[in-house]
């Protein structure tokens, strides 16, 4: 099951932190990034390999990584920054 917590915006980006409980009981973090409107909306999902002991820790990590990504001026359609 995936949980969604922190949703926030920075510049033209809308970010949402996500966490997923794994079979071993730990959590995996990811962040969803969107920009644009209507048919010009672009989105990207970044999943991280790190595992966390709590849902909260996974969301914090995803939030921090998403903020770093947006501050670097990356585009949602870019494969790397």
mmCIF file of N, CA and C in Angstrom:
data_model
loop_
_atom_site.group_PDB
_atom_site.id
_atom_site.type_symbol
_atom_site.label_atom_id
_atom_site.label_comp_id
_atom_site.label_asym_id
_atom_site.label_seq_id
_atom_site.Cartn_x
_atom_site.Cartn_y
_atom_site.Cartn_z
ATOM 1 N N UNK A 1 0.836 -1.178 0.000
ATOM 2 C CA UNK A 1 0.000 0.000 0.000
ATOM 3 C C UNK A 1 0.883 1.244 0.000
ATOM 4 N N UNK A 2 0.550 2.197 -0.817
ATOM 5 C CA UNK A 2 1.288 3.453 -0.909
ATOM 6 C C UNK A 2 0.523 4.542 -0.173
ATOM 7 N N UNK A 3 1.223 5.319 0.650
ATOM 8 C CA UNK A 3 0.583 6.436 1.333
ATOM 9 C C UNK A 3 1.133 7.748 0.788
ATOM 10 N N UNK A 4 0.266 8.733 0.739
ATOM 11 C CA UNK A 4 0.634 10.058 0.259
ATOM 12 C C UNK A 4 0.530 11.022 1.428
ATOM 13 N N UNK A 5 1.549 11.798 1.629
ATOM 14 C CA UNK A 5 1.528 12.733 2.749
ATOM 15 C C UNK A 5 1.738 14.150 2.276
ATOM 16 N N UNK A 6 2.964 14.565 2.331
ATOM 17 C CA UNK A 6 3.293 15.962 2.090
ATOM 18 C C UNK A 6 3.103 16.351 0.624
ATOM 19 N N UNK A 7 2.228 17.322 0.406
ATOM 20 C CA UNK A 7 2.080 17.890 -0.934
ATOM 21 C C UNK A 7 2.449 19.353 -0.828
ATOM 22 N N UNK A 8 3.293 19.810 -1.742
ATOM 23 C CA UNK A 8 3.773 21.173 -1.670
ATOM 24 C C UNK A 8 4.182 21.636 -3.050
ATOM 25 N N UNK A 9 4.375 22.927 -3.178
ATOM 26 C CA UNK A 9 4.783 23.512 -4.458
ATOM 27 C C UNK A 9 6.053 24.312 -4.259
ATOM 28 N N UNK A 10 6.879 24.312 -5.295
ATOM 29 C CA UNK A 10 8.068 25.159 -5.328
ATOM 30 C C UNK A 10 8.243 25.591 -6.781
ATOM 31 N N UNK A 11 8.212 26.886 -7.003
ATOM 32 C CA UNK A 11 8.269 27.405 -8.372
ATOM 33 C C UNK A 11 7.146 26.814 -9.204
ATOM 34 N N UNK A 12 7.449 26.328 -10.396
ATOM 35 C CA UNK A 12 6.398 25.784 -11.267
ATOM 36 C C UNK A 12 6.048 24.323 -10.962
ATOM 37 N N UNK A 13 6.668 23.742 -9.920
ATOM 38 C CA UNK A 13 6.499 22.322 -9.646
ATOM 39 C C UNK A 13 5.541 22.056 -8.489
ATOM 40 N N UNK A 14 4.756 21.026 -8.636
ATOM 41 C CA UNK A 14 3.928 20.497 -7.559
ATOM 42 C C UNK A 14 4.514 19.145 -7.191
ATOM 43 N N UNK A 15 4.843 18.967 -5.921
ATOM 44 C CA UNK A 15 5.496 17.743 -5.471
ATOM 45 C C UNK A 15 4.635 17.032 -4.426
ATOM 46 N N UNK A 16 4.699 15.722 -4.424
ATOM 47 C CA UNK A 16 3.977 14.920 -3.440
ATOM 48 C C UNK A 16 4.889 13.782 -3.000
ATOM 49 N N UNK A 17 5.130 13.706 -1.696
ATOM 50 C CA UNK A 17 5.945 12.606 -1.183
ATOM 51 C C UNK A 17 5.069 11.371 -1.017
ATOM 52 N N UNK A 18 5.663 10.219 -1.286
ATOM 53 C CA UNK A 18 4.948 8.944 -1.203
ATOM 54 C C UNK A 18 5.812 7.946 -0.444
ATOM 55 N N UNK A 19 5.165 7.001 0.224
ATOM 56 C CA UNK A 19 5.914 5.898 0.819
ATOM 57 C C UNK A 19 5.131 4.617 0.596
ATOM 58 N N UNK A 20 5.865 3.536 0.522
ATOM 59 C CA UNK A 20 5.251 2.232 0.301
ATOM 60 C C UNK A 20 5.840 1.249 1.295
ATOM 61 N N UNK A 21 4.962 0.560 2.016
ATOM 62 C CA UNK A 21 5.436 -0.457 2.956
ATOM 63 C C UNK A 21 5.827 -1.702 2.172
ATOM 64 N N UNK A 22 7.030 -2.189 2.459
ATOM 65 C CA UNK A 22 7.564 -3.343 1.757
ATOM 66 C C UNK A 22 7.261 -4.621 2.545
ATOM 67 N N UNK A 23 7.531 -5.762 1.943
ATOM 68 C CA UNK A 23 7.252 -7.050 2.574
ATOM 69 C C UNK A 23 7.993 -7.232 3.892
ATOM 70 N N UNK A 24 9.168 -6.626 4.019
ATOM 71 C CA UNK A 24 9.958 -6.770 5.246
ATOM 72 C C UNK A 24 9.525 -5.804 6.349
ATOM 73 N N UNK A 25 8.469 -5.007 6.098
ATOM 74 C CA UNK A 25 7.957 -4.066 7.083
ATOM 75 C C UNK A 25 8.603 -2.700 7.044
ATOM 76 N N UNK A 26 9.629 -2.535 6.242
ATOM 77 C CA UNK A 26 10.276 -1.234 6.096
ATOM 78 C C UNK A 26 9.572 -0.464 4.972
ATOM 79 N N UNK A 27 9.975 0.773 4.760
ATOM 80 C CA UNK A 27 9.303 1.649 3.805
ATOM 81 C C UNK A 27 10.256 2.121 2.726
ATOM 82 N N UNK A 28 9.721 2.248 1.513
ATOM 83 C CA UNK A 28 10.460 2.807 0.388
ATOM 84 C C UNK A 28 9.846 4.172 0.062
ATOM 85 N N UNK A 29 10.691 5.137 -0.249
ATOM 86 C CA UNK A 29 10.243 6.503 -0.538
ATOM 87 C C UNK A 29 10.230 6.768 -2.029
ATOM 88 N N UNK A 30 9.324 7.645 -2.448
ATOM 89 C CA UNK A 30 9.315 8.157 -3.811
ATOM 90 C C UNK A 30 8.689 9.541 -3.786
ATOM 91 N N UNK A 31 8.899 10.285 -4.852
ATOM 92 C CA UNK A 31 8.315 11.619 -4.955
ATOM 93 C C UNK A 31 7.721 11.783 -6.353
ATOM 94 N N UNK A 32 6.504 12.310 -6.405
ATOM 95 C CA UNK A 32 5.828 12.611 -7.667
ATOM 96 C C UNK A 32 5.994 14.104 -7.928
ATOM 97 N N UNK A 33 6.392 14.440 -9.160
ATOM 98 C CA UNK A 33 6.640 15.831 -9.538
ATOM 99 C C UNK A 33 5.811 16.146 -10.773
ATOM 100 N N UNK A 34 5.066 17.244 -10.703
ATOM 101 C CA UNK A 34 4.252 17.669 -11.850
ATOM 102 C C UNK A 34 4.490 19.136 -12.128
ATOM 103 N N UNK A 35 4.296 19.496 -13.388
ATOM 104 C CA UNK A 35 4.299 20.907 -13.766
ATOM 105 C C UNK A 35 3.408 21.075 -14.985
ATOM 106 N N UNK A 36 3.007 22.313 -15.227
ATOM 107 C CA UNK A 36 2.143 22.608 -16.368
ATOM 108 C C UNK A 36 0.676 22.449 -16.021
ATOM 109 N N UNK A 37 -0.142 22.665 -17.036
ATOM 110 C CA UNK A 37 -1.596 22.584 -16.868
ATOM 111 C C UNK A 37 -2.222 21.955 -18.097
ATOM 112 N N UNK A 38 -3.347 21.308 -17.895
ATOM 113 C CA UNK A 38 -4.101 20.736 -19.003
ATOM 114 C C UNK A 38 -3.286 19.755 -19.818
ATOM 115 N N UNK A 39 -3.370 19.888 -21.146
ATOM 116 C CA UNK A 39 -2.657 18.959 -22.021
ATOM 117 C C UNK A 39 -1.143 19.187 -21.997
ATOM 118 N N UNK A 40 -0.695 20.273 -21.374
ATOM 119 C CA UNK A 40 0.740 20.553 -21.274
ATOM 120 C C UNK A 40 1.320 20.082 -19.938
ATOM 121 N N UNK A 41 0.556 19.310 -19.170
ATOM 122 C CA UNK A 41 1.048 18.797 -17.892
ATOM 123 C C UNK A 41 2.098 17.724 -18.125
ATOM 124 N N UNK A 42 3.173 17.828 -17.371
ATOM 125 C CA UNK A 42 4.247 16.847 -17.424
ATOM 126 C C UNK A 42 4.452 16.307 -16.023
ATOM 127 N N UNK A 43 4.681 15.007 -15.912
ATOM 128 C CA UNK A 43 4.886 14.410 -14.602
ATOM 129 C C UNK A 43 6.024 13.421 -14.597
ATOM 130 N N UNK A 44 6.524 13.172 -13.404
ATOM 131 C CA UNK A 44 7.617 12.235 -13.237
ATOM 132 C C UNK A 44 7.512 11.643 -11.834
ATOM 133 N N UNK A 45 7.870 10.384 -11.705
ATOM 134 C CA UNK A 45 7.917 9.717 -10.415
ATOM 135 C C UNK A 45 9.349 9.243 -10.198
ATOM 136 N N UNK A 46 9.923 9.653 -9.085
ATOM 137 C CA UNK A 46 11.284 9.238 -8.746
ATOM 138 C C UNK A 46 11.186 8.289 -7.551
ATOM 139 N N UNK A 47 11.679 7.066 -7.721
ATOM 140 C CA UNK A 47 11.694 6.078 -6.640
ATOM 141 C C UNK A 47 13.118 5.933 -6.128
ATOM 142 N N UNK A 48 13.248 5.786 -4.830
ATOM 143 C CA UNK A 48 14.555 5.690 -4.196
ATOM 144 C C UNK A 48 14.786 4.277 -3.673
ATOM 145 N N UNK A 49 16.035 3.842 -3.703
ATOM 146 C CA UNK A 49 16.393 2.495 -3.257
ATOM 147 C C UNK A 49 16.479 2.367 -1.742
ATOM 148 N N UNK A 50 16.737 3.451 -1.049
ATOM 149 C CA UNK A 50 16.893 3.408 0.393
ATOM 150 C C UNK A 50 15.631 2.856 1.061
ATOM 151 N N UNK A 51 15.803 2.188 2.202
ATOM 152 C CA UNK A 51 14.676 1.683 2.992
ATOM 153 C C UNK A 51 14.686 2.399 4.334
ATOM 154 N N UNK A 52 13.498 2.629 4.864
ATOM 155 C CA UNK A 52 13.346 3.399 6.095
ATOM 156 C C UNK A 52 12.525 2.611 7.108
ATOM 157 N N UNK A 53 12.779 2.885 8.373
ATOM 158 C CA UNK A 53 12.077 2.161 9.437
ATOM 159 C C UNK A 53 10.663 2.667 9.669
ATOM 160 N N UNK A 54 10.360 3.876 9.205
ATOM 161 C CA UNK A 54 9.017 4.424 9.424
ATOM 162 C C UNK A 54 8.490 5.121 8.174
ATOM 163 N N UNK A 55 7.181 5.197 8.121
ATOM 164 C CA UNK A 55 6.490 5.917 7.052
ATOM 165 C C UNK A 55 6.928 7.376 7.051
ATOM 166 N N UNK A 56 7.004 7.955 8.222
ATOM 167 C CA UNK A 56 7.378 9.363 8.364
ATOM 168 C C UNK A 56 8.793 9.624 7.819
ATOM 169 N N UNK A 57 9.728 8.752 8.150
ATOM 170 C CA UNK A 57 11.107 8.921 7.669
ATOM 171 C C UNK A 57 11.174 8.836 6.146
ATOM 172 N N UNK A 58 10.394 7.939 5.557
ATOM 173 C CA UNK A 58 10.366 7.807 4.096
ATOM 174 C C UNK A 58 9.810 9.073 3.454
ATOM 175 N N UNK A 59 8.752 9.630 4.025
ATOM 176 C CA UNK A 59 8.175 10.869 3.481
ATOM 177 C C UNK A 59 9.143 12.043 3.613
ATOM 178 N N UNK A 60 9.807 12.132 4.745
ATOM 179 C CA UNK A 60 10.776 13.218 4.935
ATOM 180 C C UNK A 60 11.882 13.141 3.885
ATOM 181 N N UNK A 61 12.382 11.948 3.636
ATOM 182 C CA UNK A 61 13.439 11.763 2.642
ATOM 183 C C UNK A 61 12.935 12.144 1.247
ATOM 184 N N UNK A 62 11.740 11.670 0.881
ATOM 185 C CA UNK A 62 11.172 11.981 -0.431
ATOM 186 C C UNK A 62 10.965 13.487 -0.592
ATOM 187 N N UNK A 63 10.463 14.133 0.450
ATOM 188 C CA UNK A 63 10.256 15.583 0.411
ATOM 189 C C UNK A 63 11.574 16.306 0.186
ATOM 190 N N UNK A 64 12.595 15.947 0.954
ATOM 191 C CA UNK A 64 13.894 16.606 0.841
ATOM 192 C C UNK A 64 14.507 16.404 -0.547
ATOM 193 N N UNK A 65 14.421 15.196 -1.070
ATOM 194 C CA UNK A 65 14.962 14.909 -2.399
ATOM 195 C C UNK A 65 14.198 15.681 -3.479
ATOM 196 N N UNK A 66 12.876 15.757 -3.352
ATOM 197 C CA UNK A 66 12.068 16.513 -4.307
ATOM 198 C C UNK A 66 12.395 17.991 -4.287
ATOM 199 N N UNK A 67 12.577 18.543 -3.094
ATOM 200 C CA UNK A 67 12.948 19.954 -2.983
ATOM 201 C C UNK A 67 14.316 20.209 -3.608
ATOM 202 N N UNK A 68 15.269 19.328 -3.334
ATOM 203 C CA UNK A 68 16.593 19.479 -3.944
ATOM 204 C C UNK A 68 16.499 19.435 -5.465
ATOM 205 N N UNK A 69 15.702 18.515 -5.974
ATOM 206 C CA UNK A 69 15.521 18.362 -7.426
ATOM 207 C C UNK A 69 14.947 19.647 -8.031
ATOM 208 N N UNK A 70 13.886 20.173 -7.412
ATOM 209 C CA UNK A 70 13.233 21.380 -7.937
ATOM 210 C C UNK A 70 14.156 22.596 -7.839
ATOM 211 N N UNK A 71 14.888 22.706 -6.763
ATOM 212 C CA UNK A 71 15.803 23.841 -6.588
ATOM 213 C C UNK A 71 16.951 23.805 -7.596
ATOM 214 N N UNK A 72 17.285 22.613 -8.071
ATOM 215 C CA UNK A 72 18.345 22.475 -9.070
ATOM 216 C C UNK A 72 17.874 22.949 -10.444
ATOM 217 N N UNK A 73 16.569 23.249 -10.568
ATOM 218 C CA UNK A 73 16.043 23.766 -11.819
ATOM 219 C C UNK A 73 15.803 22.692 -12.861
ATOM 220 N N UNK A 74 15.616 21.463 -12.424
ATOM 221 C CA UNK A 74 15.387 20.376 -13.361
ATOM 222 C C UNK A 74 13.989 20.469 -13.984
ATOM 223 N N UNK A 75 13.858 19.865 -15.143
ATOM 224 C CA UNK A 75 12.565 19.813 -15.829
ATOM 225 C C UNK A 75 11.948 18.452 -15.582
ATOM 226 N N UNK A 76 10.611 18.374 -15.451
ATOM 227 C CA UNK A 76 9.958 17.080 -15.242
ATOM 228 C C UNK A 76 10.219 16.081 -16.354
ATOM 229 N N UNK A 77 10.532 16.563 -17.567
ATOM 230 C CA UNK A 77 10.776 15.626 -18.669
ATOM 231 C C UNK A 77 12.250 15.245 -18.797
ATOM 232 N N UNK A 78 13.074 15.769 -17.914
ATOM 233 C CA UNK A 78 14.503 15.455 -17.961
ATOM 234 C C UNK A 78 14.763 14.119 -17.267
ATOM 235 N N UNK A 79 15.703 13.348 -17.793
ATOM 236 C CA UNK A 79 16.033 12.076 -17.195
ATOM 237 C C UNK A 79 17.032 12.229 -16.059
ATOM 238 N N UNK A 80 17.824 13.246 -16.110
ATOM 239 C CA UNK A 80 18.799 13.470 -15.050
ATOM 240 C C UNK A 80 19.025 14.970 -14.898
ATOM 241 N N UNK A 81 19.641 15.324 -13.795
ATOM 242 C CA UNK A 81 19.899 16.745 -13.509
ATOM 243 C C UNK A 81 21.375 17.011 -13.487
#
